[in-house]
Amino acid sequence: PSVVTARPYRTPRTIVAIASSTGGPSALLSIFGKLPATTTAAFVVAQHMPDKFTRTFAERLDKRGVVKTVEASDGDLVAQATGFVCPGRKCMELVRSGAELKLSVTPAAPGDRYVPSADRLFHSVAASGVRCIGVILTGMGDDGVDGAKAIRAAGGIVIAESQETAVVNGMPGAAVRAGVASEV
């Protein structure tokens, strides 16, 4: 597992789980560039992207802002002001280990319609017991909608990108149509 912080471990107050596909890298670069230095949240990203590009994309996000961002590895510790991009061709879930939150990075399961699976990530974030925010950005398909229902059921909020700004309105549009978006 990679170590993303030398500071003492601090449980994030909020987990922000982000789903994106076509058009997502530009949107994510914009978001990560605007995060405040005072953030106590952790960010976990399921970006539909080939495995050859996720490490360099995580490095770009890391350079863009204040959140220490890496390509996720199995067992990574999720702390305040850290960010993780799911490796391509894998799925990522948040798991509680005592007082700590860690990542489980595994091959796709037979039932995963999308890889990485935002639905699996969102379900695990909803079950973590930590305040959660699901963000569904631009992309084709409906990945994230089922997991967004779990986030809402856990008392979290779900933000869907607007049709006006989404490169492809499939994923955020599906969230709006399903009635799971708290905000657009």
C-alpha positions in Angstrom: 0.0 0.0 0.0 1.2 3.5 -0.7 1.5 6.1 2.0 0.0 9.4 1.0 0.6 11.3 4.2 3.3 11.5 6.8 1.0 13.3 9.2 -0.8 11.4 12.0 -3.8 9.6 10.7 -7.0 11.7 10.8 -10.3 10.1 9.9 -11.9 12.2 7.2 -15.1 14.0 8.3 -16.6 13.4 4.8 -16.0 11.0 2.0 -16.6 12.5 -1.4 -17.1 9.7 -4.0 -17.0 10.8 -7.6 -18.2 8.9 -10.7 -17.2 10.1 -14.2 -16.6 8.8 -17.6 -16.5 10.6 -21.0 -15.4 14.2 -20.3 -14.6 13.4 -16.7 -10.9 14.2 -16.7 -11.4 17.8 -17.5 -14.2 18.1 -14.9 -12.1 16.4 -12.2 -9.1 18.6 -12.9 -11.3 21.7 -12.5 -12.9 20.4 -9.2 -9.5 19.3 -7.7 -8.0 22.7 -8.6 -10.7 24.5 -6.6 -10.7 22.5 -3.4 -9.8 24.6 -0.3 -6.6 24.0 1.7 -8.8 23.6 4.8 -10.6 20.5 3.5 -11.1 17.6 5.9 -12.7 15.4 3.3 -11.2 12.5 1.4 -12.0 11.9 -2.3 -12.4 8.6 -4.0 -12.8 8.6 -7.8 -14.2 6.0 -10.2 -13.2 7.4 -13.6 -13.9 5.1 -16.5 -10.4 5.1 -18.1 -7.9 2.5 -19.5 -5.5 1.1 -16.9 -2.5 2.6 -18.7 -3.7 6.1 -17.9 -5.0 6.1 -14.3 -1.6 6.6 -12.6 -0.6 9.5 -14.7 -4.1 11.0 -14.3 -3.9 10.7 -10.5 -0.5 12.5 -10.7 -2.1 15.3 -12.7 -4.9 15.7 -10.1 -2.2 15.7 -7.3 -0.4 18.6 -9.0 -3.6 20.5 -9.6 -4.5 21.2 -6.0 -4.1 20.7 -2.3 -5.4 17.1 -2.0 -2.6 14.5 -2.0 -3.9 12.3 -4.8 -2.6 8.9 -6.0 -3.7 5.9 -8.0 -5.3 3.6 -5.4 -3.6 0.5 -4.1 -5.2 -2.2 -2.1 -4.9 -1.3 1.6 -4.4 2.4 1.2 -5.3 4.4 4.2 -8.0 7.0 3.5 -7.3 10.1 5.6 -8.2 13.8 5.5 -7.2 15.7 2.4 -6.3 12.6 0.4 -7.6 11.5 -3.0 -7.6 8.2 -4.8 -8.2 7.3 -8.4 -9.3 3.7 -9.0 -6.9 1.9 -11.3 -8.3 1.0 -14.7 -9.7 -2.5 -15.1 -10.2 -2.7 -11.3 -12.8 -1.8 -8.8 -12.4 0.1 -5.5 -14.3 0.0 -2.3 -14.0 1.7 1.1 -13.7 -0.6 4.1 -13.6 0.2 7.8 -10.7 -1.4 9.7 -11.2 -0.4 13.4 -11.0 3.3 13.5 -9.4 3.6 10.1 -10.8 3.7 6.6 -8.9 1.8 3.9 -9.4 0.9 0.3 -10.0 -2.5 -1.2 -8.8 -2.6 -4.8 -9.9 -5.8 -6.6 -10.5 -7.2 -10.1 -14.0 -6.6 -11.4 -16.7 -9.0 -10.3 -18.9 -10.9 -12.8 -21.9 -8.6 -12.1 -20.0 -5.3 -12.6 -21.5 -3.6 -15.6 -18.9 -0.8 -15.6 -15.2 -1.0 -14.5 -14.3 0.8 -12.4 -17.7 0.5 -10.8 -19.1 3.7 -9.3 -22.0 1.7 -8.0 -19.7 -0.6 -5.9 -17.7 2.4 -4.7 -20.8 4.4 -3.8 -22.4 1.4 -1.9 -19.2 1.0 0.1 -19.0 4.7 1.0 -22.6 4.7 2.1 -21.9 1.7 4.4 -18.8 3.3 5.9 -20.6 5.2 8.7 -18.9 8.5 7.6 -20.8 11.5 6.2 -20.9 10.9 2.4 -21.4 12.9 -0.7 -21.8 11.2 -4.1 -20.9 13.2 -7.2 -22.0 12.0 -10.7 -20.2 13.8 -13.5 -20.3 13.6 -17.2 -20.3 10.2 -18.9 -22.3 7.6 -20.9 -24.5 5.0 -19.3 -26.0 5.0 -15.7 -23.1 4.0 -13.5 -23.5 5.4 -10.0 -27.3 5.6 -10.0 -27.8 2.4 -7.9 -25.0 3.4 -5.5 -26.4 6.9 -5.2 -29.6 5.4 -3.8 -27.5 3.8 -1.1 -25.8 7.2 -0.3 -29.2 8.9 -0.1 -30.5 6.1 2.2 -27.5 6.5 4.4 -28.3 10.2 4.8 -25.8 11.5 2.4 -26.2 13.9 -0.5 -25.8 13.3 -4.3 -24.8 16.0 -6.7 -25.3 15.4 -10.4 -23.6 17.6 -13.0 -26.0 19.7 -15.0 -26.9 18.9 -18.6 -25.6 22.3 -19.6 -22.0 21.5 -18.5 -21.8 17.7 -19.0 -19.9 16.7 -22.1 -22.2 13.6 -22.1 -25.4 13.8 -20.0 -25.9 10.0 -19.7 -24.7 9.4 -16.1 -25.8 12.6 -14.5 -29.0 12.6 -16.5 -29.8 9.0 -15.3 -29.3 10.2 -11.7 -31.7 13.1 -12.2 -34.3 10.8 -13.9 -34.0 8.3 -11.1 -34.7 11.0 -8.5 -31.5 10.3 -6.6 -29.9 13.7 -7.1 -30.1 16.0 -4.1 -28.7 18.9 -6.2 -27.9 19.4 -9.9 
